[in-house]
PDB file of C-alpha atoms in Angstrom:
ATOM      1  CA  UNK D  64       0.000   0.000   0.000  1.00 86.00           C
ATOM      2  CA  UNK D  65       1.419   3.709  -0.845  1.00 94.00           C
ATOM      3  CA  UNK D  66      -0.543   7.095  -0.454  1.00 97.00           C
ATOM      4  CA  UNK D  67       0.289   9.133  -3.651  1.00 98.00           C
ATOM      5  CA  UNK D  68      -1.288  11.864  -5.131  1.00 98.00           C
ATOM      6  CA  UNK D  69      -3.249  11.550  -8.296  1.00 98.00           C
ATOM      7  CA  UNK D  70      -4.115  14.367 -11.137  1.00 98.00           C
ATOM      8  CA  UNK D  71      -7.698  13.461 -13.069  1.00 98.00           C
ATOM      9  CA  UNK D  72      -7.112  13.604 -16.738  1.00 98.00           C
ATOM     10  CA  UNK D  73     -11.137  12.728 -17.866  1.00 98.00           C
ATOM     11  CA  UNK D  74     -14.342  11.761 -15.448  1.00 98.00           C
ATOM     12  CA  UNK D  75     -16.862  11.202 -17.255  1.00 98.00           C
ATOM     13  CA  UNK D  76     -20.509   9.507 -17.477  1.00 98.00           C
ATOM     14  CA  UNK D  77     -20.398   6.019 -19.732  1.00 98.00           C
ATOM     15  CA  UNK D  78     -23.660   5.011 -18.498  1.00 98.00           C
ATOM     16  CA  UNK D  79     -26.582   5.621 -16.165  1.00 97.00           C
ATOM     17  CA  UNK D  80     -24.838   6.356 -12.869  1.00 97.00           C
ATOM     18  CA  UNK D  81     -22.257   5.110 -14.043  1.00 98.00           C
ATOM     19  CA  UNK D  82     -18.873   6.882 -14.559  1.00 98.00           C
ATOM     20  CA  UNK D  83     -15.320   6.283 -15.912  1.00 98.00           C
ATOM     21  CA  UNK D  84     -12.513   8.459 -14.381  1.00 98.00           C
ATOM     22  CA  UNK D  85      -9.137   8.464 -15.899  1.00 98.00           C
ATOM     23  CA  UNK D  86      -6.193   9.422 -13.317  1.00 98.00           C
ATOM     24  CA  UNK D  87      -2.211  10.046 -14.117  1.00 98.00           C
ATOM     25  CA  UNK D  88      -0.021   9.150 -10.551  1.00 98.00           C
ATOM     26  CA  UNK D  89       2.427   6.767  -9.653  1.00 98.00           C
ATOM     27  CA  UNK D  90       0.807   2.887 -10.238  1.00 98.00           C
ATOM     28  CA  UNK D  91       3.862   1.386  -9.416  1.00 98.00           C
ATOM     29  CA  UNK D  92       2.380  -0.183  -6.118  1.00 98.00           C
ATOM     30  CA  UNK D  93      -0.536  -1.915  -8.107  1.00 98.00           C
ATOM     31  CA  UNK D  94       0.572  -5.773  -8.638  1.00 97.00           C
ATOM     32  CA  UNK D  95      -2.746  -7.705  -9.468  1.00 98.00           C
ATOM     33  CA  UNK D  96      -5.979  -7.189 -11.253  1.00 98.00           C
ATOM     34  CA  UNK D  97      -9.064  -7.037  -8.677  1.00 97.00           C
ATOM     35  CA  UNK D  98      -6.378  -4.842  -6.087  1.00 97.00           C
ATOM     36  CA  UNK D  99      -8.920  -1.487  -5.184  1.00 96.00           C
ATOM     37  CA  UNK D 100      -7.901   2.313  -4.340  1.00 97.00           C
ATOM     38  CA  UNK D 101      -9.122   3.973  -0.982  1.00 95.00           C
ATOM     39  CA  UNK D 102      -9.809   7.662  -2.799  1.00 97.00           C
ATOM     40  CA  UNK D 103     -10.044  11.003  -0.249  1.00 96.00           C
ATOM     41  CA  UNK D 104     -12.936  12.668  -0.287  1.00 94.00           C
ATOM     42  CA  UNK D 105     -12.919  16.340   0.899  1.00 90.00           C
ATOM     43  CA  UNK D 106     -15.667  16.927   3.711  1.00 90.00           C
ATOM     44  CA  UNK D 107     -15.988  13.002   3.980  1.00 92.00           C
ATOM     45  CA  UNK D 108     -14.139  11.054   7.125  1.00 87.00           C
ATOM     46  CA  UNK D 109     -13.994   7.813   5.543  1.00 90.00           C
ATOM     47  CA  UNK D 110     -12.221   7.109   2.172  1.00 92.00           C
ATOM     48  CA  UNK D 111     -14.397   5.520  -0.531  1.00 93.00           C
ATOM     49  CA  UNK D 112     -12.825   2.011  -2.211  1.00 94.00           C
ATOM     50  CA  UNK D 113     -12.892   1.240  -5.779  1.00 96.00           C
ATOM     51  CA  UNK D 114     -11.828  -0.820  -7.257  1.00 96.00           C
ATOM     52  CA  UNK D 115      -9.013  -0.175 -10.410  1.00 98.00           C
ATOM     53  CA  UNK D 116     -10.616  -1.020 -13.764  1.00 98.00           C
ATOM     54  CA  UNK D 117      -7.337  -1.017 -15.175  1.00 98.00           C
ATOM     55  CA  UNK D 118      -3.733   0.377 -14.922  1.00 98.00           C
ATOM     56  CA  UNK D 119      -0.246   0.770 -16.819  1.00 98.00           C
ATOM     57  CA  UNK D 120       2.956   2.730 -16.101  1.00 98.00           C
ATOM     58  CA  UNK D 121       1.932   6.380 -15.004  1.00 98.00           C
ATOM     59  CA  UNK D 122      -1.977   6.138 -15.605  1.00 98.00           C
ATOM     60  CA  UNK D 123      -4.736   4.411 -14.058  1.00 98.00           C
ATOM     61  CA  UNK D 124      -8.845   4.069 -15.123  1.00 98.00           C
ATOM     62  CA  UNK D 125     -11.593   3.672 -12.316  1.00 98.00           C
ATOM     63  CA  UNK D 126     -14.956   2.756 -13.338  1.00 98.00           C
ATOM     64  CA  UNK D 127     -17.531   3.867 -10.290  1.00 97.00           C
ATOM     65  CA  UNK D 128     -21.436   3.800  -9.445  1.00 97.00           C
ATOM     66  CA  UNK D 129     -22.927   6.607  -8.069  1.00 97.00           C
ATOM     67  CA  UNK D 130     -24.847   5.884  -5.352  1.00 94.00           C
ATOM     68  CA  UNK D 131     -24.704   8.255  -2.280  1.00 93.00           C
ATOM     69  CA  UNK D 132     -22.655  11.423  -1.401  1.00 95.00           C
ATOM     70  CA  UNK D 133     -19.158  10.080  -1.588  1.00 95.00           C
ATOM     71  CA  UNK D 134     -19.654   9.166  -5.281  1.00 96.00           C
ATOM     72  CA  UNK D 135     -21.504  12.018  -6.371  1.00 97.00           C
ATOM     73  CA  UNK D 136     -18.644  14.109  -5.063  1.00 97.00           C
ATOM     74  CA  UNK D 137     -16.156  11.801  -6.773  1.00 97.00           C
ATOM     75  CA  UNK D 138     -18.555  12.839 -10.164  1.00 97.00           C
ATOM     76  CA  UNK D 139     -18.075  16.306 -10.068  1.00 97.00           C
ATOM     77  CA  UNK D 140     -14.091  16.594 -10.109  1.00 97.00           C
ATOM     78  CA  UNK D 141     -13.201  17.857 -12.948  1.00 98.00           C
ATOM     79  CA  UNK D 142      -9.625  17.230 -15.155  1.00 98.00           C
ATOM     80  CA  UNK D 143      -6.466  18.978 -13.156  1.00 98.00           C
ATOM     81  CA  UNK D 144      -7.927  18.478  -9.800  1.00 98.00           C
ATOM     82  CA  UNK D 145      -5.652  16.329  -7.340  1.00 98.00           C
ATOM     83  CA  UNK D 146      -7.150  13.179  -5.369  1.00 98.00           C
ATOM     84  CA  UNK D 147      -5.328  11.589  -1.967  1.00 98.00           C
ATOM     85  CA  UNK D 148      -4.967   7.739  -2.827  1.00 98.00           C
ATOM     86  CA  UNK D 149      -4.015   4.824  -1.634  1.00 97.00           C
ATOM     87  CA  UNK D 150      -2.788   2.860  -4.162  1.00 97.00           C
ATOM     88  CA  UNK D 151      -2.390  -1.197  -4.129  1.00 96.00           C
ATOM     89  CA  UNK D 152      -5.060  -2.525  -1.840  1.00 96.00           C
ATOM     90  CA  UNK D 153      -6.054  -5.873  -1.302  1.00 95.00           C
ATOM     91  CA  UNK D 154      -4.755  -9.079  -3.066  1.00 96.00           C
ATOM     92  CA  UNK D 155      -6.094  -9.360  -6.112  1.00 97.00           C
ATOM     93  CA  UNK D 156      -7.028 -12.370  -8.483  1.00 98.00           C
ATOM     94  CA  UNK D 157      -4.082 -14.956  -9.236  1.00 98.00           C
ATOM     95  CA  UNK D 158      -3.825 -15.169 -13.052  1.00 98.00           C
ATOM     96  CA  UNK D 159      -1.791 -18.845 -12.916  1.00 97.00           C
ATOM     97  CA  UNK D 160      -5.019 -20.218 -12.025  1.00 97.00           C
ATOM     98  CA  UNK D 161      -6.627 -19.525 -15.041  1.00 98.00           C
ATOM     99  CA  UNK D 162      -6.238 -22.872 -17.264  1.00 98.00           C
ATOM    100  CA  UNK D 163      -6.375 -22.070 -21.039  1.00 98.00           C
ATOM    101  CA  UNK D 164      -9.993 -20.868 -21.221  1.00 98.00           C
ATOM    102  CA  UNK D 165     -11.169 -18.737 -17.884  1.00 98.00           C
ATOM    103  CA  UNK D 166     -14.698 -17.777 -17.712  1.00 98.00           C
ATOM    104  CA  UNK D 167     -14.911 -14.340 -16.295  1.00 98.00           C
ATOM    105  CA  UNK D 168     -18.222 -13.069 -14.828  1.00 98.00           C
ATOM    106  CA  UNK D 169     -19.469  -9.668 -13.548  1.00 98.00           C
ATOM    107  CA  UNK D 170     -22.559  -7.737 -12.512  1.00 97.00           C
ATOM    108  CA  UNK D 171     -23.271  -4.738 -12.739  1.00 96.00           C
ATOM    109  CA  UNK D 172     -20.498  -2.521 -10.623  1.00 95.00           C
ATOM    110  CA  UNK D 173     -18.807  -5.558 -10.323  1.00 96.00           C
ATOM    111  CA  UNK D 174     -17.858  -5.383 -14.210  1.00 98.00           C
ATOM    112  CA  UNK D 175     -14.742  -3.230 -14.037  1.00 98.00           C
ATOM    113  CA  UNK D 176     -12.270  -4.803 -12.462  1.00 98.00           C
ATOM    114  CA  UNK D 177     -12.684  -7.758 -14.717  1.00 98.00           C
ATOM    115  CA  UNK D 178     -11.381  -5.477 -17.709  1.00 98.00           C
ATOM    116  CA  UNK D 179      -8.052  -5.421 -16.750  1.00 98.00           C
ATOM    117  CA  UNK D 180      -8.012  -8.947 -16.028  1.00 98.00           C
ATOM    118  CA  UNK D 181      -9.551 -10.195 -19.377  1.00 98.00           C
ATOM    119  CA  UNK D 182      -6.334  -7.632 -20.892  1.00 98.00           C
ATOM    120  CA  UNK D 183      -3.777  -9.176 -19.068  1.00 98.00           C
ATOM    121  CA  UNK D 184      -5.241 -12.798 -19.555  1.00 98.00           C
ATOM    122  CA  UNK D 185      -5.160 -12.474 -23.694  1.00 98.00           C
ATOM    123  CA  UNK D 186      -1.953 -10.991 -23.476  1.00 98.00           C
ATOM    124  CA  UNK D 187      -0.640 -14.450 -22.062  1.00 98.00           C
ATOM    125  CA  UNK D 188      -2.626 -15.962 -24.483  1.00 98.00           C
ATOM    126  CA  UNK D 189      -6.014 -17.775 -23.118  1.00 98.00           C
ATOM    127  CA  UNK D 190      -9.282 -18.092 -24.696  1.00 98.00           C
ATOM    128  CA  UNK D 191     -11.451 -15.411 -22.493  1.00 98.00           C
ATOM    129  CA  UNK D 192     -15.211 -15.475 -22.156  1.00 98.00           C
ATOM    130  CA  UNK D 193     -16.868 -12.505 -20.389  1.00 98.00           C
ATOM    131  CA  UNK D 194     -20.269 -12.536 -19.144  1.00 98.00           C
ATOM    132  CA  UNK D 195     -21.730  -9.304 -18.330  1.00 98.00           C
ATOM    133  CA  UNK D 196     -25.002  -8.311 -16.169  1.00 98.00           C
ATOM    134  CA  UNK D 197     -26.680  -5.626 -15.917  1.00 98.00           C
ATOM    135  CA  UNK D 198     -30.604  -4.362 -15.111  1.00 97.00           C
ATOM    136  CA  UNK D 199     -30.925  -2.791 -18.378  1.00 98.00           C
ATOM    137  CA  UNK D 200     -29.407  -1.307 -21.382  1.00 98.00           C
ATOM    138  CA  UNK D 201     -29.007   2.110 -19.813  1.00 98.00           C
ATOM    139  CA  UNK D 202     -26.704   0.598 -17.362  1.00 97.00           C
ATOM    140  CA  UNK D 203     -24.513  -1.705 -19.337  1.00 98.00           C
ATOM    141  CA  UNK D 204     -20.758   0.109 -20.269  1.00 98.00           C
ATOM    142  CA  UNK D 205     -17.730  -1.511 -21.532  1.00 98.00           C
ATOM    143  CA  UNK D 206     -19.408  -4.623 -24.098  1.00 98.00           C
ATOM    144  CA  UNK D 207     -17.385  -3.647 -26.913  1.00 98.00           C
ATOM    145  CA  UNK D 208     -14.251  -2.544 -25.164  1.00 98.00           C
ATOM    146  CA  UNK D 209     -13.992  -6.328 -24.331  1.00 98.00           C
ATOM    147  CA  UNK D 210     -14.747  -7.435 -27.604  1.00 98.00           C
ATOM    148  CA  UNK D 211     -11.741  -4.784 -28.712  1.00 98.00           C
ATOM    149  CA  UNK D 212      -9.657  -6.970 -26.462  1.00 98.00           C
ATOM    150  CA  UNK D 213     -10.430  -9.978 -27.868  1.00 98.00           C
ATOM    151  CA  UNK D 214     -12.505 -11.806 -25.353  1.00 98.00           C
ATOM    152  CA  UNK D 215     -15.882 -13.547 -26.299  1.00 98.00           C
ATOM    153  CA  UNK D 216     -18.455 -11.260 -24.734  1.00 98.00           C
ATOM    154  CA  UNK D 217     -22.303 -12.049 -23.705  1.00 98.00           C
ATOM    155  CA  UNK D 218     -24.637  -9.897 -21.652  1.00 98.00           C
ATOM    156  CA  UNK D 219     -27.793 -10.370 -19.822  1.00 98.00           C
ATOM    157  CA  UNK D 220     -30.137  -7.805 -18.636  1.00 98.00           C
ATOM    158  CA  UNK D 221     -33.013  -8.221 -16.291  1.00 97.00           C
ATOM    159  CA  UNK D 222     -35.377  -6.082 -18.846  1.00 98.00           C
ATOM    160  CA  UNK D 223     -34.174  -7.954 -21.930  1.00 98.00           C
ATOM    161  CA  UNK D 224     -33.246  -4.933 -23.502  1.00 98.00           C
ATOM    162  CA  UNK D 225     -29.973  -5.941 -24.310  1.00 98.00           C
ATOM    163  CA  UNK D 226     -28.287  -9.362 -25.209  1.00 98.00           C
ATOM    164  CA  UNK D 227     -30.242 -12.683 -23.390  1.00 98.00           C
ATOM    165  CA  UNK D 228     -33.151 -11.794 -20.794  1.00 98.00           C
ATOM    166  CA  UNK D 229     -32.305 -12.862 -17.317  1.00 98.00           C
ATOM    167  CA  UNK D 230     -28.931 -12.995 -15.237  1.00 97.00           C
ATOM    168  CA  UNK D 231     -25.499 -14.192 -16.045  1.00 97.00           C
ATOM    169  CA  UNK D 232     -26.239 -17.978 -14.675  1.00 96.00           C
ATOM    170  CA  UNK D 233     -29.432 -18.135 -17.156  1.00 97.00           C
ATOM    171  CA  UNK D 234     -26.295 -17.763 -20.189  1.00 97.00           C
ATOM    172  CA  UNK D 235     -23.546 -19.645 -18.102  1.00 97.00           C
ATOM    173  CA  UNK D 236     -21.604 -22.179 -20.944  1.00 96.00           C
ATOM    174  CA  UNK D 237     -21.571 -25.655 -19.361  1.00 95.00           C
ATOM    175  CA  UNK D 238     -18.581 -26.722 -17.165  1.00 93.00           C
ATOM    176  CA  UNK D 239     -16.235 -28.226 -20.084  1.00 95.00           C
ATOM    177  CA  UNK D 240     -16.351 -24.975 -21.761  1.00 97.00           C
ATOM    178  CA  UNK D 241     -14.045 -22.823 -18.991  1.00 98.00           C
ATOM    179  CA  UNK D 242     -11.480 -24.122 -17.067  1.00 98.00           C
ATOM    180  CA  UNK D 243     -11.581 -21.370 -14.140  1.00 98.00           C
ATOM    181  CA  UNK D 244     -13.972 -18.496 -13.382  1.00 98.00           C
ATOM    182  CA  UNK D 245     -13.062 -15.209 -12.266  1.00 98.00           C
ATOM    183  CA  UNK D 246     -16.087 -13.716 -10.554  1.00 98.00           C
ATOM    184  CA  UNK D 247     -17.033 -10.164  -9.256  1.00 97.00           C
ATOM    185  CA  UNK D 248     -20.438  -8.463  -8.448  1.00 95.00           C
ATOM    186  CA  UNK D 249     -23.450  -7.939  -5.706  1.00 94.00           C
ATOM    187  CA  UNK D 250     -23.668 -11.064  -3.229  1.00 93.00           C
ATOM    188  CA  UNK D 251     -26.380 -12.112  -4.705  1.00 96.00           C
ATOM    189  CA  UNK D 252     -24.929 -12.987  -7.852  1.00 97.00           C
ATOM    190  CA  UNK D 253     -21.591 -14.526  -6.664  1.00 97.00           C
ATOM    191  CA  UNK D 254     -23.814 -17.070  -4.202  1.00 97.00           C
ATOM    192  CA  UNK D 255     -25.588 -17.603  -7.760  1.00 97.00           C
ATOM    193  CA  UNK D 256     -22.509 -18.548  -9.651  1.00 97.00           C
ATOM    194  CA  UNK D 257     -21.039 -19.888  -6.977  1.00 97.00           C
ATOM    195  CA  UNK D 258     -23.674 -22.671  -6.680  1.00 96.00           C
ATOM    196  CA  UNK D 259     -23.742 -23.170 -10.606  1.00 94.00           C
ATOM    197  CA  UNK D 260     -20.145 -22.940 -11.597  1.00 95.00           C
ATOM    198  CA  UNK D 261     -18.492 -26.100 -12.304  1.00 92.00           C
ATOM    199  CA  UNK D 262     -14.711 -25.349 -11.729  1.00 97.00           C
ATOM    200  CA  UNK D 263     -12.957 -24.095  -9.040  1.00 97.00           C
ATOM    201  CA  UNK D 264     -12.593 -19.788  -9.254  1.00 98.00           C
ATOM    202  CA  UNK D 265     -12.141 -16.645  -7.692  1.00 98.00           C
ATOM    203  CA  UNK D 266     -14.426 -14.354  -5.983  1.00 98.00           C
ATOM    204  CA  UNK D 267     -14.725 -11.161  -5.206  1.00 96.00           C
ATOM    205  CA  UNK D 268     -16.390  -9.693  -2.546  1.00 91.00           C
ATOM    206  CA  UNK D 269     -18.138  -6.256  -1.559  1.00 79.00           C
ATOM    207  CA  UNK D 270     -17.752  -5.162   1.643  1.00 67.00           C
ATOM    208  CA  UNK D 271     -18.405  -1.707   3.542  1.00 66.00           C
ATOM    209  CA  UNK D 272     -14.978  -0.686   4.756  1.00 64.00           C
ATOM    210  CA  UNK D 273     -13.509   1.598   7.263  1.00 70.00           C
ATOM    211  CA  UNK D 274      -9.465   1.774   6.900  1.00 73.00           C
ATOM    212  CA  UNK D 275      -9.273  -0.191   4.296  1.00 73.00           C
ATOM    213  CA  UNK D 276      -5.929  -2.082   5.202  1.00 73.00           C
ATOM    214  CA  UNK D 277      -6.402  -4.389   7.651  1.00 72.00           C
ATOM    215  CA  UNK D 278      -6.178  -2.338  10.792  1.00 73.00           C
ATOM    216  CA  UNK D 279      -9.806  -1.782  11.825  1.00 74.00           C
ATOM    217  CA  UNK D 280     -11.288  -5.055  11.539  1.00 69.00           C
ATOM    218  CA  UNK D 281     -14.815  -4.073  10.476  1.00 70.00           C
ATOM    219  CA  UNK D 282     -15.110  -5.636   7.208  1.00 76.00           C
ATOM    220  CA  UNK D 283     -14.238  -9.250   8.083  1.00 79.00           C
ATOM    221  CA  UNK D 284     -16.007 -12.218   7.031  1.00 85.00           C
ATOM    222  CA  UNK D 285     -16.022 -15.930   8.133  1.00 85.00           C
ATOM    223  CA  UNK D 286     -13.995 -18.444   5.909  1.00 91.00           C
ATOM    224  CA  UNK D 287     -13.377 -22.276   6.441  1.00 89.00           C
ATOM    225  CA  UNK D 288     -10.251 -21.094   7.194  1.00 81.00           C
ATOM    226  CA  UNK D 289     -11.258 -18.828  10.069  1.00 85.00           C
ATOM    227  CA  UNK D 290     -11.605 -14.943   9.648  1.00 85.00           C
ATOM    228  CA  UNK D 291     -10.618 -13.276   6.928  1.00 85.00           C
ATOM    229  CA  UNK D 292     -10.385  -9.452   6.177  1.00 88.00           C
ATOM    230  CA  UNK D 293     -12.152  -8.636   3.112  1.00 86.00           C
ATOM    231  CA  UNK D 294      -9.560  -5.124   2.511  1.00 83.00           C
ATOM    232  CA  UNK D 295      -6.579  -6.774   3.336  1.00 82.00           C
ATOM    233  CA  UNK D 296      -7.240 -11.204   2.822  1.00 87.00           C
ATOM    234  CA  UNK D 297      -9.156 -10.262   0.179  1.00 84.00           C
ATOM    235  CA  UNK D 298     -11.464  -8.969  -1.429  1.00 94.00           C
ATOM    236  CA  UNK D 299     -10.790 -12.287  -3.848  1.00 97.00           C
ATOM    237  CA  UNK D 300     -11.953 -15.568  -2.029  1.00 96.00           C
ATOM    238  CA  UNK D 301     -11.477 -18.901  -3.706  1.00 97.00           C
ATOM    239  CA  UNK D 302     -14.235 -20.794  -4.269  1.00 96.00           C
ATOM    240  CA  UNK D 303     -13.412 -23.411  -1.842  1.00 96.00           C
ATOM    241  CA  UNK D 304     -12.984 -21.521   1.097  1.00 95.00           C
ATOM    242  CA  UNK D 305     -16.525 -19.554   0.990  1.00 94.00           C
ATOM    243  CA  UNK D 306     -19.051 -19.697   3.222  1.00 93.00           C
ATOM    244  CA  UNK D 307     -22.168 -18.331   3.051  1.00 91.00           C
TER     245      UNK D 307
END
């Protein structure tokens, strides 16, 4: 974990309530796809996690839903303003796992962090398939930027308004057609998957946070393997070690 200073370069709406920020800073302390941010918000006491949609040398995109005060806030900065961050939370999803052909899955919010792990996946060559869901077509961002990549994309929406009708376990391929899943969204849908998927995978998990690195305690959750912190143990869980 580092604090650094980042400069917004673009913040901007991609869907309903839904925003994309861009940010130029030092990313050097980012080692995994699924790792999260703790961002400063001015008048705010606790920091707000997100979690890093992607990231190279010098630049980093967050993807965010705007649903109370802290977000809203986050909306309104505007290119050439400065953000507090700490930079390189949690542990992130463990690519050797993957097998050939990983199935990655997200919901809603939970659709971000997945981007830079479907990147990073193709560039070591597997055969990705990304299943997206979302309520509607007004909320659904970020289809064809995983096409671009070269992953096999499918979407469900709860309206039907765009790709299958239903959620992401009414379109799940059958077990020999992925050889790990990568999983991230509301509870809901992970206890969903997590009951249908026929490999072994990674989940993670949502979790209201106060420090965000281990110190406070608040946001732990009961494993087979004892207690785990979901900001600092996770937020990835394996599939085997999840109770619910």
């Amino acid at each position: 974990m580092r604090r650094e200073d980042f400069v917004v370069t673009s913040n901007r709406e991609i869907a309903r309530d839904i925003c994309e920020m861009r940010l130029s800073g030092n990313t050097t302390a980012i080692s995994a796809p699924g790792q999260f941010v703790n961002l400063r918000i001015d008048g705010l006491y606790l920091r707000r996690p997100i979690s890093v949609c992607d990231w190279e040398t010098g630049a980093m995109t967050l993807i965010y839903k705007v649903v109370g005060e802290g977000t809203a806030r986050l909306a309104e900065r505007k290119p050439g303003e400065v953000l507090d961050v700490l930079v390189g939370l949690g542990n992130g999803y463990d690519l050797h796992a993957s097998g050939d052909r990983p199935l990655l899955i997200g919901g809603g919010a939970g659709v971000p962090p997945l981007y830079g792990l479907a990147r990073r996946l193709i560039q070591q060559g597997r055969s990705v398939q990304v299943l997206m869901g979302f309520a509607s077509a007004r909320e659904a961002f970020y289809v064809d930027a995983f096409r671009a990549l070269g992953a096999d994309a499918a979407v469900a929406t709860a309206d039907g308004s765009l790709g299958a009708k239903g959620f992401v376990t009414d379109i799940l391929p059958a077990p020999d057609a992925y050889t790990h899943v990568y999983v991230c969204g509301p509870e809901a849908m992970l206890k969903a998957v997590w009951q249908c998927a026929g490999t072994s995978g990674q989940f993670s998990f949502e979790e209201r946070m106060g420090c965000g690195f281990g110190a406070c305690m608040g946001c732990s959750c009961k494993t087979k393997y004892g207690a785990k912190r979901i900001c600092k143990d996770g937020p990835v869980l394996r599939k085997e070690e999840i109770v619910w």
